CSV table of C-alpha atoms in Angstrom, one decimal:
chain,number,residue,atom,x,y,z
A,9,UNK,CA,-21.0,22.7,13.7
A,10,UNK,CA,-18.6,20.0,13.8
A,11,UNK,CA,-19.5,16.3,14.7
A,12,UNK,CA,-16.8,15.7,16.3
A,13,UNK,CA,-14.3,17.5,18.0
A,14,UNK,CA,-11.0,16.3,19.6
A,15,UNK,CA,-8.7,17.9,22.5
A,16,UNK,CA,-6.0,18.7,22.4
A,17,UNK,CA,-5.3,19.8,19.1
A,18,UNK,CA,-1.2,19.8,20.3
A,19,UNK,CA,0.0,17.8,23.7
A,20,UNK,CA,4.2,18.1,24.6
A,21,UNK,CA,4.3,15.9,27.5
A,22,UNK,CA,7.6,14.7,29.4
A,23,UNK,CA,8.2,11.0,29.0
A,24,UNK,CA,6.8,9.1,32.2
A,25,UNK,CA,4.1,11.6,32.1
A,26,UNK,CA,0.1,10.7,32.5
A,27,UNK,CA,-1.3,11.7,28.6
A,28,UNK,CA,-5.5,12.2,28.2
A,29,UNK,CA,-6.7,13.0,24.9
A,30,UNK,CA,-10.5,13.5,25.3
A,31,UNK,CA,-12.9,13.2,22.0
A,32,UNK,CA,-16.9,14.7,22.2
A,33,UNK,CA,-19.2,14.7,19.7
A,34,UNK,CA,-22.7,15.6,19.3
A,35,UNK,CA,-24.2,12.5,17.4
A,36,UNK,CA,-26.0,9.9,18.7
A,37,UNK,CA,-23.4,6.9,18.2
A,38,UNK,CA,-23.1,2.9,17.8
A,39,UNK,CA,-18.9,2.7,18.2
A,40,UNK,CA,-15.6,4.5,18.2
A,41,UNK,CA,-12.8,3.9,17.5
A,42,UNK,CA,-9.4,5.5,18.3
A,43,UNK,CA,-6.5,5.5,15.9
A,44,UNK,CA,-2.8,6.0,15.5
A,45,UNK,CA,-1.0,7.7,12.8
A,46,UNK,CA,2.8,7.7,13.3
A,47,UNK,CA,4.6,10.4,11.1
A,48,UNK,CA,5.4,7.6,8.4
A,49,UNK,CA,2.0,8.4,7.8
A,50,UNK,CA,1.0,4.5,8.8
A,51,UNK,CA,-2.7,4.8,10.5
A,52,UNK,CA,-3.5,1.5,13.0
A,53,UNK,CA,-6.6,1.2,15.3
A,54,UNK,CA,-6.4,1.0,18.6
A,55,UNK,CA,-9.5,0.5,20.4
A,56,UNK,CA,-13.4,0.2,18.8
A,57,UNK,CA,-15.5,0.5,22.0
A,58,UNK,CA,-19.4,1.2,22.2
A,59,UNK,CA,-19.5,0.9,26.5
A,60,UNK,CA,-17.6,1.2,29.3
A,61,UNK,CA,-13.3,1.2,29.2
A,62,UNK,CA,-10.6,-1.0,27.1
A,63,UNK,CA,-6.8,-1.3,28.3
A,64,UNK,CA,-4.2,-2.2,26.3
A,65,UNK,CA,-0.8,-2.0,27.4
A,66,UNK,CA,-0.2,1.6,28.7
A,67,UNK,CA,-3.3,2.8,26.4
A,68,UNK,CA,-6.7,3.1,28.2
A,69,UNK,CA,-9.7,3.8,26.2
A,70,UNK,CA,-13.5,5.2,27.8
A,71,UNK,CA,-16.6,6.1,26.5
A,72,UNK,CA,-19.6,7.7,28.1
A,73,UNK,CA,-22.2,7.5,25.6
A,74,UNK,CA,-25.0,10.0,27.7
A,75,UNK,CA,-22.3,12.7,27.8
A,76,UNK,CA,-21.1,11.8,23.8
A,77,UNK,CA,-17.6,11.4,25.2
A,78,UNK,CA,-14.6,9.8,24.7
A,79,UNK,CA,-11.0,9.5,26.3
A,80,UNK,CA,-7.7,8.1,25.5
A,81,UNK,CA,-4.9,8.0,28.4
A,82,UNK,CA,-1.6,6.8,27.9
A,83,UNK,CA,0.5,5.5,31.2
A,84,UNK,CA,3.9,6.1,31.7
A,85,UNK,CA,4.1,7.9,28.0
A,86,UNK,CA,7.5,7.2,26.2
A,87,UNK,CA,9.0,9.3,23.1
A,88,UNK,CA,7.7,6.2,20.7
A,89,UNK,CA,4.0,7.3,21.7
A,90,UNK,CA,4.5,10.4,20.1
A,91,UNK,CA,2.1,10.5,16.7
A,92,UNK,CA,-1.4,11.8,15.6
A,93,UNK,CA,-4.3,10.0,17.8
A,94,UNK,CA,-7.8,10.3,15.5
A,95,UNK,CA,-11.3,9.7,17.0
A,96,UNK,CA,-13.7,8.2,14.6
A,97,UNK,CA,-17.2,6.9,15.1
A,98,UNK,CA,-20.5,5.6,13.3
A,99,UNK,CA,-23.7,7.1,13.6
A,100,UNK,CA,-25.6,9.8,12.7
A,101,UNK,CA,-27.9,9.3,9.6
A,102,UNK,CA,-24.9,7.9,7.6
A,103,UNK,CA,-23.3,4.7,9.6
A,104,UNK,CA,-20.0,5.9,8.2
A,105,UNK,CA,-17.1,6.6,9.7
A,106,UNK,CA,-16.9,10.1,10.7
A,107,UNK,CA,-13.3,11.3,11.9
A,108,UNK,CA,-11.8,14.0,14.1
A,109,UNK,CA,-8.9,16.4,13.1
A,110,UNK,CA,-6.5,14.3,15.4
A,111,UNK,CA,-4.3,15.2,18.4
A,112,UNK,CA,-0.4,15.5,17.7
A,113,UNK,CA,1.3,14.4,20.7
A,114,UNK,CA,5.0,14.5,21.5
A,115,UNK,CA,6.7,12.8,24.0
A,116,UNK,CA,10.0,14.5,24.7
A,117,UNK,CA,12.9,12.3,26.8
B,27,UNK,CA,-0.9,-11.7,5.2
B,28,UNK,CA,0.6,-8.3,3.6
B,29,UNK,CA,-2.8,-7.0,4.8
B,30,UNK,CA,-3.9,-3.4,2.9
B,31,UNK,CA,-1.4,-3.2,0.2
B,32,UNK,CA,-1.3,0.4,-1.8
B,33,UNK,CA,0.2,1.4,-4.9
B,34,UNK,CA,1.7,3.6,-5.7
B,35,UNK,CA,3.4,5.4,-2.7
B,36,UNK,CA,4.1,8.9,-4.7
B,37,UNK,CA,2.5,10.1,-7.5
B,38,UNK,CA,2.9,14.0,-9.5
B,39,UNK,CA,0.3,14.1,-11.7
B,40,UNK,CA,-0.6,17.3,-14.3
B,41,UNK,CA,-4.0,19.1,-14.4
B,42,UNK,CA,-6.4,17.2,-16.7
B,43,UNK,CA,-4.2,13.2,-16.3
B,44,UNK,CA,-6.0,10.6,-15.2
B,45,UNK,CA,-5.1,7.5,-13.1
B,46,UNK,CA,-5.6,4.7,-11.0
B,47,UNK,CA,-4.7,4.1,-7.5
B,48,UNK,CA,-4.8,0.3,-6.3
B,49,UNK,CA,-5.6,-1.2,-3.6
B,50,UNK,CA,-5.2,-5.1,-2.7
B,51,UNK,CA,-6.5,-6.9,0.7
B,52,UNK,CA,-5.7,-10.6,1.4
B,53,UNK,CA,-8.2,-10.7,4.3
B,54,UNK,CA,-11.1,-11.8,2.6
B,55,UNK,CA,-12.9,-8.4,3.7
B,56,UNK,CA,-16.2,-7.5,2.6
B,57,UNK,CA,-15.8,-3.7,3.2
B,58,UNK,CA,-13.1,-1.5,1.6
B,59,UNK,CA,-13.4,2.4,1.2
B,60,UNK,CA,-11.2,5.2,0.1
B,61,UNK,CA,-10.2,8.2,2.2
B,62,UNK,CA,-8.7,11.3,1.8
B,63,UNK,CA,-6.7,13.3,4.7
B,64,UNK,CA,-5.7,16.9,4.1
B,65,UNK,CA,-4.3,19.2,6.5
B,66,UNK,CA,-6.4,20.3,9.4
B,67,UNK,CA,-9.2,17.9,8.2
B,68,UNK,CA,-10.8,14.5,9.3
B,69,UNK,CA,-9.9,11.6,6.8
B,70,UNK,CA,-13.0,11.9,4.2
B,71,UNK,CA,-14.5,9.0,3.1
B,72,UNK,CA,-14.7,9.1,-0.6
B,73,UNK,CA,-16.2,5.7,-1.6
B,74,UNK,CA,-16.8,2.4,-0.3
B,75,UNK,CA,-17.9,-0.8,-1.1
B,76,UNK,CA,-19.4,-3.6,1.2
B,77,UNK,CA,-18.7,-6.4,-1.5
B,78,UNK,CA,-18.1,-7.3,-4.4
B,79,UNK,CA,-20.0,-5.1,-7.3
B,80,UNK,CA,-21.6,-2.8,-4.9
B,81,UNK,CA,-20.0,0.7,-4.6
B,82,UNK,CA,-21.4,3.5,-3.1
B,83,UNK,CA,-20.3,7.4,-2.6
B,84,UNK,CA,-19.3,8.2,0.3
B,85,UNK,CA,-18.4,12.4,1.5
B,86,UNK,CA,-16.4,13.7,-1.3
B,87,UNK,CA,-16.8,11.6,-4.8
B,88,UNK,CA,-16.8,14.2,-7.4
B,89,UNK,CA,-14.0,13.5,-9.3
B,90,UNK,CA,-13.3,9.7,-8.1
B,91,UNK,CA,-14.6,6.3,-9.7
B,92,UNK,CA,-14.4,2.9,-8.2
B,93,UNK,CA,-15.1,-0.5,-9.0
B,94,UNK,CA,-15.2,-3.3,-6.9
B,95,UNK,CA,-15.1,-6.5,-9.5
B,96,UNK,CA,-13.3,-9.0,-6.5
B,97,UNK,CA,-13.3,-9.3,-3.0
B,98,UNK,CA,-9.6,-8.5,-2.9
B,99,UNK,CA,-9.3,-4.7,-4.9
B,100,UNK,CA,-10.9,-1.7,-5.0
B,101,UNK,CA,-8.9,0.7,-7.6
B,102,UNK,CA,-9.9,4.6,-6.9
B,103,UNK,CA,-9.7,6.3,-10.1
B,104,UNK,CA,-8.8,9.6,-10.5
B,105,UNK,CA,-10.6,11.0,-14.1
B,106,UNK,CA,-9.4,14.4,-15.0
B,107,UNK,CA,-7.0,15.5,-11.8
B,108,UNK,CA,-7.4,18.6,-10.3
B,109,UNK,CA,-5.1,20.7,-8.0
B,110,UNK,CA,-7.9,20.4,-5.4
B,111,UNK,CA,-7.4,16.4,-5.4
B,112,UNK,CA,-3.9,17.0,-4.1
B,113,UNK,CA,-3.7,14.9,-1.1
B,114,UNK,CA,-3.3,11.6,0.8
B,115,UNK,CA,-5.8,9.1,0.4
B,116,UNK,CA,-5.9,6.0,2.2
B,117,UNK,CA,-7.6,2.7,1.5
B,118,UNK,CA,-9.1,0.7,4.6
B,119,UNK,CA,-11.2,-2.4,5.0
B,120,UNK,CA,-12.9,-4.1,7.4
B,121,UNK,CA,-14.6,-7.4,7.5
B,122,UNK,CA,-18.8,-8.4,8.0
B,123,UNK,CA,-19.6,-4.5,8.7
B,124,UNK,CA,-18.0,-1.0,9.2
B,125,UNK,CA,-18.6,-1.8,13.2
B,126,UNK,CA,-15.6,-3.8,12.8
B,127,UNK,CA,-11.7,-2.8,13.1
B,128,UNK,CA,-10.8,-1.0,10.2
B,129,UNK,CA,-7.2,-2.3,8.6
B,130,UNK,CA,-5.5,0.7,6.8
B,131,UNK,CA,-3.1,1.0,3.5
B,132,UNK,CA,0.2,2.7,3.9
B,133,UNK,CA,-1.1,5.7,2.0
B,134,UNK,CA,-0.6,7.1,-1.5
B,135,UNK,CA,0.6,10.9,-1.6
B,136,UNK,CA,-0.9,12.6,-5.1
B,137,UNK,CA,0.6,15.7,-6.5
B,138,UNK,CA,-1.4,17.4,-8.8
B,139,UNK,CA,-0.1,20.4,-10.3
């Protein structure tokens, strides 16, 4: 069974549209993180959160940590959003990072 | 700060070759750690250091070696390459602990054939 599983694997949204990308796993957890991989291949963090909701721009990161979940929204997506978003956390028995498959999103004008 | 610096970007490499893949980090990080990402897979860590002369193995080692000798680089080498270590591995670091935001390489893409 997998740690960590992310959803949508694929998301084609229209630009302006309202993007979710939800992330659950079945761990007990310290933080997560939420990364971006453009298709250069470049990967940049996002958010690390442990509680509770970060903004940033047009991203939005929450975590409920009783329900092991975790959701990234995007406002007002724009074709430039469109890249791989990866879930990773700590926890378990190894305090590593332990990372989901990624959701390929696509923002089409 | 260049930040996470990687070398090389490409590499082909032939069954049984073995080399090095650097990796430089001007942030004064404690933690660095290799990663590998292959297609429909999580990035997987394969070793990590919290400082200098500590290493430990992280998901998938076999096959890897890394030293840590200063703060700033943490080669991954490759010993006898294997089609199976075809990938794209990635180095990251952090600073203080892994709970902190992780700063990641631009990648190096191994052939092996």
């Amino acid at each position: 069974k997998n740690e960590v599983e992310q959803s949508p694997q694929n998301l084609t949204a229209q630009e302006g549209e309202f993007i979710t990308i939800n992330c659950s796993y079945s761990v007990g957890i310290s933080a997560l993180h939420w990364l971006q991989q453009h298709p250069g291949g470049g990967i940049v963090s996002l958010f690390m959160l442990s509680s509770g909701k970060k903004k940033h721009g047009r991203l939005i990161a929450t975590i409920n940590i009783q329900e092991k979940h975790s959701s990234l929204h995007i406002t007002a997506s724009h074709p430039r959003d469109s890249a791989v978003y990866i879930c990773a956390f700590y926890g378990g028995a190894t305090n590593k990072l332990i990372f989901g498959t990624g959701t390929l999103l696509a923002v089409q004008p | 700060n260049a930040g996470v610096t990687q070398t090389p970007k490409f590499q082909v490499l032939k069954t049984g070759q073995s080399m090095t893949l650097q990796c430089a980090q001007d942030m004064n990080h404690e933690y660095m750690s290799w990663y590998r990402q292959d297609p429909g897979m999580g990035l997987r860590l394969i070793h990590y250091s919290v400082g200098a002369g500590i290493t430990d193995q992280g998901e998938v080692p076999n096959g890897y070696n890394v030293s840590r000798s200063t703060t700033e680089d943490f080669p991954l080498r490759l010993l006898s390459a294997a089609p199976s270590q075809t990938s794209v591995y990635f180095c990251a670091s952090s600073s203080r602990d892994l709970y902190n935001e992780q700063f990641f390489g631009p990648g190096t893409r191994l052939t092996v054939l």
